[in-house]
Amino acid sequence: MLIERLKLNNYRNYESLDIKFNKGFNVLTGDNAQGKTGVLEAIFLCALGRSHRTSRDSELIRYNCAGGYVGINLKNNQGDESVEIKLRIGENKKVFVNKIECKKIGELMGVLNTVMFSPEDLSLVKGSPQERRRFLDMEISQLSSEYFYTLQRYNKVLKQRNAVLKDDENMYGKGVLAIYDEQLSRLGSKITVKRREMTDTLSTVAHDIHKMISSSKEFLEIQYKADAGSFEKEDDIFDYMMESLIKNSSEDIRRGHTSTGPHRDDIIIKINGNDVRTYGSQGQQRTAALSLKLSEIALVRKIKGESPILLLDDVFSELDDERQNLLIEATRDCQCFLSCTSINSLKQTQIENVTVYECINGTLKQKSI
Ligand SMILES: Nc1ncnc2c1ncn2[C@@H]1O[C@H](COP(=O)(O)OP(=O)(O)OP(=O)(O)O)[C@@H](O)[C@H]1O
Ligand SMILES: [Mg+2]
């Protein structure tokens, strides 16, 4: 996969940008707050239809502007494609693939595959279950628009059910809840199955990568921890969910939220059999996060048959030499976008085919090194 050109208008601190990129390594360098992450975010936005930093699209529009634009020309194994996002204050964003407006954002999934590395990746290991669910959801969504739709519908039904639970007027009867219970169980069982499948695949790949990074000293495994326990078949999970939703309904009404379902699930990351979140050293946690992200690259390659675009936001300063080299090794046949405040640390690494761009106050200029 290859991004050939990026256009921005009134997006973050960019008034207007039209730039072509190199096939290999694109390094964005510059002082803090100049717009480096903004470029990576724009690429991520075209891949997933949302920012990795915010869920509020209006924040992406340049201050005091009524609307903004992000456009990408890319090559994937389908040929030449374009993705465009049009943002307007007070309106939903519009997404276009090859100039045709998408009726649903899900139509965007898979056109452009990215894997983002950022200093916040550590929260994948250390953070809340929500962050690990988000990681899985984004990964599966990029590879399956059907999953993305199921997840969207699940979240909508969950919100509706919670609204009924919170209804102080007590207008609900168990009859209304029953409709939501059925829908939630149907969608929730599909989500659980897919997430478990993805976790198992990731676990196998991450195990091998981690073994290599730790010189065969550490064994990484990832397990999906489902609210539905060890049930694996969609039908069994459906039955379990229906039963628990009905059983817990009085408690749910008292609390005003739904206590059963994949919105409560988590993934457990273990090194040599111990939970890294609780027992891992800082270095082990960092390495586990890196192994997981590197597995994402391998997975996209396997499922899509082509390499994803890598977005490396200020990660090199966080990694020791050995891990820097491993990351570079993993990027071999990927187009990369890397942000850093100084290119000095990169000079020691073995990166080939590099173009450096200097980012100054919402402008990007190619720079010779
Ligand atoms: N909607 C917006 N309109 C205009 N400017 C914005 C908007 N949102 C963010 N900015 C500004 O854009 C600038 C660039 O932010 P960005 O995060 O891309 O910087 P960066 O180069 O990655 O910096 P760092 O090295 O600190 O990570 C910041 O000064 C930020 O305040
Ligand atoms: Mg930044």
Tab-separated table of C-alpha atoms and ligand atoms in Angstrom:
chain	number	residue	atom	x	y	z
A	1	MET	CA	0.000	0.000	0.000
A	2	LEU	CA	1.310	3.400	-0.932
A	3	ILE	CA	0.203	6.956	-0.231
A	4	GLU	CA	1.199	9.135	-3.142
A	5	ARG	CA	-0.284	12.459	-2.273
A	6	LEU	CA	-1.898	14.227	0.652
A	7	LYS	CA	-3.992	17.370	0.483
A	8	LEU	CA	-5.168	19.320	3.503
A	9	ASN	CA	-7.352	22.401	3.693
A	10	ASN	CA	-8.225	24.137	6.941
A	11	TYR	CA	-7.337	20.990	8.812
A	12	ARG	CA	-5.780	21.398	12.312
A	13	ASN	CA	-3.032	24.038	11.909
A	14	TYR	CA	-2.793	23.526	8.114
A	15	GLU	CA	-4.398	26.174	5.956
A	16	SER	CA	-3.438	24.483	2.742
A	17	LEU	CA	-1.076	21.607	1.962
A	18	ASP	CA	-0.553	19.565	-1.181
A	19	ILE	CA	2.360	17.175	-0.939
A	20	LYS	CA	3.727	14.047	-2.621
A	21	PHE	CA	5.394	11.331	-0.596
A	22	ASN	CA	8.228	8.904	-1.027
A	23	LYS	CA	7.594	5.137	-1.332
A	24	GLY	CA	9.872	4.336	1.575
A	25	PHE	CA	10.534	6.362	4.682
A	26	ASN	CA	8.980	9.813	5.083
A	27	VAL	CA	10.430	11.605	8.063
A	28	LEU	CA	8.575	14.624	9.396
A	29	THR	CA	10.821	16.666	11.581
A	30	GLY	CA	10.374	19.958	13.387
A	31	ASP	CA	9.902	21.602	16.752
A	32	ASN	CA	6.985	20.830	19.028
A	33	ALA	CA	3.504	21.977	18.024
A	34	GLN	CA	4.298	22.500	14.317
A	35	GLY	CA	1.896	19.929	12.823
A	36	LYS	CA	3.809	16.635	12.562
A	37	THR	CA	1.243	14.521	14.394
A	38	GLY	CA	-1.462	16.363	12.454
A	39	VAL	CA	-0.207	14.749	9.224
A	40	LEU	CA	-0.163	11.258	10.726
A	41	GLU	CA	-3.619	11.862	12.152
A	42	ALA	CA	-4.913	12.925	8.706
A	43	ILE	CA	-3.664	9.622	7.235
A	44	PHE	CA	-5.204	7.656	10.105
A	45	LEU	CA	-8.471	9.537	9.553
A	46	CYS	CA	-8.566	8.381	5.921
A	47	ALA	CA	-7.994	4.792	7.039
A	48	LEU	CA	-10.565	4.542	9.803
A	49	GLY	CA	-12.848	7.539	9.348
A	50	ARG	CA	-11.898	8.876	12.758
A	51	SER	CA	-8.964	10.503	14.478
A	52	HIS	CA	-6.780	8.533	16.868
A	53	ARG	CA	-6.699	11.577	19.154
A	54	THR	CA	-10.299	12.694	19.387
A	55	SER	CA	-13.810	11.517	18.699
A	56	ARG	CA	-14.943	15.111	18.032
A	57	ASP	CA	-14.536	15.830	14.327
A	58	SER	CA	-15.007	19.566	14.871
A	59	GLU	CA	-11.595	19.681	16.607
A	60	LEU	CA	-10.002	18.734	13.286
A	61	ILE	CA	-11.262	21.852	11.545
A	62	ARG	CA	-8.834	24.749	11.642
A	63	TYR	CA	-9.723	27.326	14.277
A	64	ASN	CA	-12.328	29.850	13.120
A	65	CYS	CA	-13.081	27.980	9.892
A	66	ALA	CA	-16.466	26.606	8.836
A	67	GLY	CA	-15.074	23.446	7.282
A	68	GLY	CA	-11.984	21.415	6.528
A	69	TYR	CA	-10.749	18.846	4.013
A	70	VAL	CA	-8.381	15.861	3.913
A	71	GLY	CA	-7.664	14.037	0.655
A	72	ILE	CA	-5.348	11.125	-0.104
A	73	ASN	CA	-4.324	9.478	-3.362
A	74	LEU	CA	-3.101	5.961	-2.830
A	75	LYS	CA	-2.183	2.745	-4.549
A	76	ASN	CA	-3.294	-0.584	-3.140
A	77	ASN	CA	-3.632	-3.991	-4.781
A	78	GLN	CA	-6.945	-2.839	-6.283
A	79	GLY	CA	-5.092	-0.085	-8.181
A	80	ASP	CA	-5.278	3.699	-7.778
A	81	GLU	CA	-7.791	4.911	-5.223
A	82	SER	CA	-8.655	8.143	-3.473
A	83	VAL	CA	-10.122	8.866	-0.059
A	84	GLU	CA	-11.522	12.256	0.854
A	85	ILE	CA	-13.016	13.512	4.093
A	86	LYS	CA	-15.053	16.683	4.136
A	87	LEU	CA	-15.688	18.229	7.519
A	88	ARG	CA	-18.155	20.985	8.351
A	89	ILE	CA	-18.924	22.539	11.707
A	90	GLY	CA	-22.282	21.319	12.991
A	91	GLU	CA	-22.610	18.593	10.346
A	92	ASN	CA	-21.563	14.975	10.062
A	93	LYS	CA	-18.391	14.454	8.059
A	94	LYS	CA	-18.706	13.206	4.502
A	95	VAL	CA	-16.442	10.439	3.286
A	96	PHE	CA	-15.663	9.829	-0.383
A	97	VAL	CA	-13.890	6.854	-1.921
A	98	ASN	CA	-12.895	7.388	-5.536
A	99	LYS	CA	-15.083	10.528	-5.571
A	100	ILE	CA	-18.206	8.573	-4.612
A	101	GLU	CA	-19.751	9.452	-1.278
A	102	CYS	CA	-19.921	6.567	1.182
A	103	LYS	CA	-23.385	5.987	2.589
A	104	LYS	CA	-21.776	4.424	5.631
A	105	ILE	CA	-18.291	4.942	7.056
A	106	GLY	CA	-17.848	1.171	6.974
A	107	GLU	CA	-17.402	1.396	3.187
A	108	LEU	CA	-14.070	3.057	3.896
A	109	MET	CA	-12.681	0.109	5.847
A	110	GLY	CA	-9.869	-1.699	4.127
A	111	VAL	CA	-9.205	0.889	1.397
A	112	LEU	CA	-6.240	2.152	3.378
A	113	ASN	CA	-4.691	0.046	6.152
A	114	THR	CA	-2.477	1.708	8.705
A	115	VAL	CA	-0.728	0.701	11.881
A	116	MET	CA	-0.020	3.579	14.239
A	117	PHE	CA	2.827	3.461	16.753
A	118	SER	CA	2.743	6.168	19.393
A	119	PRO	CA	4.157	6.699	22.877
A	120	GLU	CA	0.661	5.987	24.198
A	121	ASP	CA	0.937	2.361	23.032
A	122	LEU	CA	2.088	1.472	26.511
A	123	SER	CA	-1.469	2.089	27.675
A	124	LEU	CA	-2.411	-0.946	25.626
A	125	VAL	CA	-0.764	-2.947	28.360
A	126	LYS	CA	-1.127	-0.640	31.349
A	127	GLY	CA	-4.364	1.162	30.583
A	128	SER	CA	-8.007	0.270	31.105
A	129	PRO	CA	-9.806	-2.663	29.407
A	130	GLN	CA	-11.522	-0.064	27.210
A	131	GLU	CA	-8.198	0.735	25.520
A	132	ARG	CA	-7.515	-2.927	24.761
A	133	ARG	CA	-11.029	-3.381	23.391
A	134	ARG	CA	-10.505	-0.311	21.216
A	135	PHE	CA	-7.250	-1.761	19.900
A	136	LEU	CA	-8.982	-5.021	18.942
A	137	ASP	CA	-12.011	-3.243	17.499
A	138	MET	CA	-9.928	-0.954	15.305
A	139	GLU	CA	-7.810	-3.823	14.105
A	140	ILE	CA	-10.769	-6.028	13.176
A	141	SER	CA	-12.733	-3.116	11.674
A	142	GLN	CA	-9.881	-2.275	9.300
A	143	LEU	CA	-10.041	-5.829	8.026
A	144	SER	CA	-13.797	-6.390	8.099
A	145	SER	CA	-16.455	-3.756	7.456
A	146	GLU	CA	-19.092	-6.280	8.555
A	147	TYR	CA	-17.546	-6.268	12.039
A	148	PHE	CA	-17.493	-2.475	12.044
A	149	TYR	CA	-21.247	-2.368	11.290
A	150	THR	CA	-22.012	-4.977	13.954
A	151	LEU	CA	-20.050	-2.999	16.514
A	152	GLN	CA	-21.767	0.249	15.561
A	153	ARG	CA	-25.181	-1.391	15.917
A	154	TYR	CA	-24.223	-3.004	19.215
A	155	ASN	CA	-23.133	0.348	20.674
A	156	LYS	CA	-26.360	1.959	19.495
A	157	VAL	CA	-28.572	-0.745	21.019
A	158	LEU	CA	-26.529	-0.635	24.225
A	159	LYS	CA	-27.100	3.114	24.460
A	160	GLN	CA	-30.826	2.634	23.879
A	161	ARG	CA	-31.054	-0.103	26.498
A	162	ASN	CA	-29.144	2.045	29.004
A	163	ALA	CA	-31.491	4.969	28.296
A	164	VAL	CA	-34.452	2.719	29.097
A	165	LEU	CA	-32.738	1.547	32.290
A	166	LYS	CA	-32.134	5.134	33.374
A	167	ASP	CA	-35.723	6.201	32.697
A	168	ASP	CA	-36.810	7.452	36.122
A	169	GLU	CA	-40.444	7.718	35.082
A	170	ASN	CA	-40.405	3.963	35.090
A	171	MET	CA	-42.101	3.908	31.714
A	172	TYR	CA	-40.321	0.758	30.712
A	173	GLY	CA	-41.713	-2.607	31.235
A	174	LYS	CA	-39.617	-5.707	31.012
A	175	GLY	CA	-41.225	-6.064	27.565
A	176	VAL	CA	-39.227	-3.114	26.189
A	177	LEU	CA	-36.015	-4.458	27.690
A	178	ALA	CA	-36.673	-7.862	26.152
A	179	ILE	CA	-36.485	-6.383	22.630
A	180	TYR	CA	-33.100	-4.866	23.386
A	181	ASP	CA	-31.898	-8.010	25.162
A	182	GLU	CA	-32.481	-10.042	22.044
A	183	GLN	CA	-30.725	-7.548	19.732
A	184	LEU	CA	-27.837	-7.041	22.143
A	185	SER	CA	-27.287	-10.793	22.500
A	186	ARG	CA	-27.407	-11.351	18.751
A	187	LEU	CA	-24.855	-8.594	18.023
A	188	GLY	CA	-22.813	-9.194	21.185
A	189	SER	CA	-22.292	-12.870	20.428
A	190	LYS	CA	-20.952	-12.031	16.949
A	191	ILE	CA	-18.544	-9.450	18.441
A	192	THR	CA	-17.292	-11.888	21.078
A	193	VAL	CA	-16.599	-14.594	18.498
A	194	LYS	CA	-14.678	-12.222	16.205
A	195	ARG	CA	-12.674	-10.657	18.997
A	196	ARG	CA	-11.707	-14.056	20.365
A	197	GLU	CA	-10.680	-15.192	16.894
A	198	MET	CA	-8.530	-12.089	16.411
A	199	THR	CA	-6.969	-12.464	19.876
A	200	ASP	CA	-5.991	-16.066	19.131
A	201	THR	CA	-4.421	-15.105	15.803
A	202	LEU	CA	-2.610	-12.130	17.345
A	203	SER	CA	-1.392	-14.317	20.185
A	204	THR	CA	0.292	-16.765	17.828
A	205	VAL	CA	1.997	-14.026	15.822
A	206	ALA	CA	2.936	-11.906	18.876
A	207	HIS	CA	4.355	-14.976	20.605
A	208	ASP	CA	6.884	-15.498	17.810
A	209	ILE	CA	7.790	-11.827	17.570
A	210	HIS	CA	8.211	-11.479	21.310
A	211	LYS	CA	10.324	-14.597	21.481
A	212	MET	CA	12.665	-13.024	18.948
A	213	ILE	CA	12.780	-9.640	20.731
A	214	SER	CA	13.541	-11.276	24.072
A	215	SER	CA	16.132	-13.681	22.623
A	216	SER	CA	13.893	-16.656	23.477
A	217	LYS	CA	13.768	-15.706	27.163
A	218	GLU	CA	10.138	-14.644	27.266
A	219	PHE	CA	6.919	-16.219	26.107
A	220	LEU	CA	4.054	-13.905	25.376
A	221	GLU	CA	0.462	-14.994	25.150
A	222	ILE	CA	-2.763	-13.091	24.793
A	223	GLN	CA	-6.095	-14.405	25.985
A	224	TYR	CA	-9.535	-13.016	25.384
A	225	LYS	CA	-11.373	-12.580	28.667
A	226	ALA	CA	-15.047	-12.607	27.828
A	227	ASP	CA	-17.999	-11.780	29.979
A	228	ALA	CA	-19.453	-14.899	28.370
A	229	GLY	CA	-16.741	-16.994	30.026
A	230	SER	CA	-15.338	-19.815	27.979
A	231	PHE	CA	-18.305	-20.181	25.588
A	232	GLU	CA	-16.916	-20.164	22.073
A	233	LYS	CA	-19.834	-20.777	19.720
A	234	GLU	CA	-22.012	-17.854	18.679
A	235	ASP	CA	-25.229	-19.683	19.657
A	236	ASP	CA	-23.914	-20.566	23.100
A	237	ILE	CA	-22.795	-16.979	23.718
A	238	PHE	CA	-26.205	-15.761	22.551
A	239	ASP	CA	-27.965	-18.058	25.045
A	240	TYR	CA	-25.591	-17.017	27.824
A	241	MET	CA	-26.139	-13.313	27.123
A	242	MET	CA	-29.930	-13.625	26.969
A	243	GLU	CA	-29.958	-15.484	30.230
A	244	SER	CA	-27.631	-13.026	32.032
A	245	LEU	CA	-29.424	-9.943	30.721
A	246	ILE	CA	-32.744	-11.268	32.019
A	247	LYS	CA	-31.216	-12.464	35.291
A	248	ASN	CA	-29.489	-9.128	35.943
A	249	SER	CA	-32.282	-6.854	34.734
A	250	SER	CA	-33.398	-5.706	38.206
A	251	GLU	CA	-29.800	-4.913	39.139
A	252	ASP	CA	-29.283	-3.145	35.768
A	253	ILE	CA	-32.385	-0.998	36.406
A	254	ARG	CA	-31.060	-0.087	39.851
A	255	ARG	CA	-27.638	0.853	38.476
A	256	GLY	CA	-28.869	2.408	35.247
A	257	HIS	CA	-26.505	0.502	32.977
A	258	THR	CA	-26.072	-2.854	31.324
A	259	SER	CA	-23.771	-5.143	33.264
A	260	THR	CA	-23.451	-7.985	30.741
A	261	GLY	CA	-21.893	-8.082	27.274
A	262	PRO	CA	-18.681	-7.655	25.278
A	263	HIS	CA	-18.495	-3.986	26.333
A	264	ARG	CA	-17.153	-5.466	29.597
A	265	ASP	CA	-14.550	-7.771	28.012
A	266	ASP	CA	-10.784	-7.485	28.161
A	267	ILE	CA	-7.641	-9.103	26.846
A	268	ILE	CA	-5.084	-10.514	29.221
A	269	ILE	CA	-1.454	-10.233	28.188
A	270	LYS	CA	0.901	-12.676	29.851
A	271	ILE	CA	4.666	-13.116	29.828
A	272	ASN	CA	5.881	-16.510	30.967
A	273	GLY	CA	2.419	-17.151	32.385
A	274	ASN	CA	2.117	-13.951	34.458
A	275	ASP	CA	-0.133	-10.988	33.749
A	276	VAL	CA	2.189	-8.233	32.437
A	277	ARG	CA	-0.174	-5.507	33.575
A	278	THR	CA	0.270	-6.512	37.200
A	279	TYR	CA	3.663	-8.201	37.305
A	280	GLY	CA	5.604	-6.906	34.308
A	281	SER	CA	8.524	-4.504	34.591
A	282	GLN	CA	8.329	-1.222	32.680
A	283	GLY	CA	10.625	-2.689	30.007
A	284	GLN	CA	8.552	-5.861	29.686
A	285	GLN	CA	5.382	-3.824	29.346
A	286	ARG	CA	6.963	-1.698	26.652
A	287	THR	CA	8.203	-4.751	24.768
A	288	ALA	CA	4.824	-6.482	25.046
A	289	ALA	CA	3.136	-3.402	23.562
A	290	LEU	CA	5.692	-3.317	20.749
A	291	SER	CA	5.198	-7.033	20.026
A	292	LEU	CA	1.444	-6.485	19.774
A	293	LYS	CA	1.812	-3.595	17.361
A	294	LEU	CA	4.358	-5.464	15.255
A	295	SER	CA	1.908	-8.355	15.098
A	296	GLU	CA	-0.658	-6.004	13.605
A	297	ILE	CA	1.676	-5.440	10.646
A	298	ALA	CA	2.127	-9.177	10.137
A	299	LEU	CA	-1.609	-9.734	10.377
A	300	VAL	CA	-2.536	-7.128	7.779
A	301	ARG	CA	0.058	-8.640	5.455
A	302	LYS	CA	-1.427	-12.086	5.994
A	303	ILE	CA	-5.074	-11.155	5.621
A	304	LYS	CA	-4.856	-8.430	2.970
A	305	GLY	CA	-1.856	-9.737	1.092
A	306	GLU	CA	-0.148	-6.347	1.226
A	307	SER	CA	1.733	-4.255	3.758
A	308	PRO	CA	0.004	-1.552	5.785
A	309	ILE	CA	1.188	2.048	5.988
A	310	LEU	CA	3.095	2.618	9.198
A	311	LEU	CA	2.579	5.778	11.202
A	312	LEU	CA	5.342	6.212	13.751
A	313	ASP	CA	4.598	9.137	16.005
A	314	ASP	CA	7.636	10.144	17.986
A	315	VAL	CA	8.392	6.576	18.982
A	316	PHE	CA	12.098	6.319	18.352
A	317	SER	CA	13.108	8.430	21.308
A	318	GLU	CA	11.195	5.972	23.522
A	319	LEU	CA	13.001	2.857	22.290
A	320	ASP	CA	16.465	1.528	22.984
A	321	ASP	CA	18.804	0.794	20.039
A	322	GLU	CA	17.880	-2.858	19.813
A	323	ARG	CA	14.155	-2.202	19.666
A	324	GLN	CA	14.664	0.681	17.233
A	325	ASN	CA	16.438	-1.725	14.889
A	326	LEU	CA	13.714	-4.351	15.276
A	327	LEU	CA	11.097	-1.797	14.410
A	328	ILE	CA	13.052	-0.732	11.353
A	329	GLU	CA	13.466	-4.357	10.356
A	330	ALA	CA	9.689	-4.806	10.576
A	331	THR	CA	9.095	-1.778	8.371
A	332	ARG	CA	11.173	-3.103	5.479
A	333	ASP	CA	8.485	-3.315	2.803
A	334	CYS	CA	6.105	-0.727	4.275
A	335	GLN	CA	5.751	2.912	3.445
A	336	CYS	CA	6.431	4.771	6.694
A	337	PHE	CA	5.608	8.170	8.082
A	338	LEU	CA	7.729	9.011	11.051
A	339	SER	CA	7.590	12.119	13.183
A	340	CYS	CA	10.494	13.283	15.328
A	341	THR	CA	11.811	16.517	16.728
A	342	SER	CA	15.376	15.699	15.760
A	343	ILE	CA	16.726	13.469	13.015
A	344	ASN	CA	20.000	12.894	14.848
A	345	SER	CA	18.902	9.628	16.463
A	346	LEU	CA	17.784	8.326	13.067
A	347	LYS	CA	21.190	8.838	11.566
A	348	GLN	CA	22.491	5.917	13.608
A	349	THR	CA	19.878	3.523	12.229
A	350	GLN	CA	19.973	1.577	9.009
A	351	ILE	CA	17.018	3.221	7.268
A	352	GLU	CA	17.150	3.366	3.510
A	353	ASN	CA	15.212	5.431	1.000
A	354	VAL	CA	14.516	8.365	3.303
A	355	THR	CA	12.934	11.694	2.480
A	356	VAL	CA	12.949	14.308	5.203
A	357	TYR	CA	10.317	17.006	5.451
A	358	GLU	CA	10.636	19.984	7.726
A	359	CYS	CA	7.394	20.879	9.435
A	360	ILE	CA	7.027	24.530	10.424
A	361	ASN	CA	3.783	26.012	11.614
A	362	GLY	CA	1.439	24.070	9.344
A	363	THR	CA	3.779	23.831	6.353
A	364	LEU	CA	5.828	20.887	5.080
A	365	LYS	CA	8.927	21.285	2.965
A	366	GLN	CA	11.265	18.643	1.644
A	367	LYS	CA	14.696	19.038	3.151
A	368	SER	CA	18.041	17.629	2.096
A	369	ILE	CA	20.060	15.666	4.636
B	1	LIG	N1	-8.267	22.779	15.061
B	1	LIG	C1	-7.091	23.380	15.092
B	1	LIG	N2	-6.877	24.549	14.429
B	1	LIG	C2	-5.661	25.141	14.444
B	1	LIG	N3	-4.611	24.688	15.110
B	1	LIG	C3	-4.757	23.533	15.799
B	1	LIG	C4	-5.996	22.828	15.817
B	1	LIG	N4	-5.852	21.712	16.577
B	1	LIG	C5	-4.578	21.733	17.005
B	1	LIG	N5	-3.918	22.830	16.554
B	1	LIG	C6	-2.518	23.209	16.785
B	1	LIG	O1	-1.719	22.553	15.835
B	1	LIG	C7	-0.379	22.559	16.289
B	1	LIG	C8	0.327	21.303	15.833
B	1	LIG	O2	-0.059	20.181	16.596
B	1	LIG	P1	0.640	18.749	16.389
B	1	LIG	O3	0.133	17.895	17.476
B	1	LIG	O4	0.461	18.286	14.992
B	1	LIG	O5	2.157	19.145	16.649
B	1	LIG	P2	3.495	18.272	16.566
B	1	LIG	O6	4.370	18.880	15.527
B	1	LIG	O7	3.181	16.835	16.460
B	1	LIG	O8	4.138	18.602	17.988
B	1	LIG	P3	4.890	17.655	19.078
B	1	LIG	O9	6.311	17.554	18.631
B	1	LIG	O10	4.772	18.473	20.327
B	1	LIG	O11	4.186	16.370	19.149
B	1	LIG	C9	-0.460	22.791	17.784
B	1	LIG	O12	0.045	24.077	18.069
B	1	LIG	C10	-1.928	22.739	18.085
B	1	LIG	O13	-2.288	23.599	19.134
B	2	MG	MG	3.282	15.261	17.847
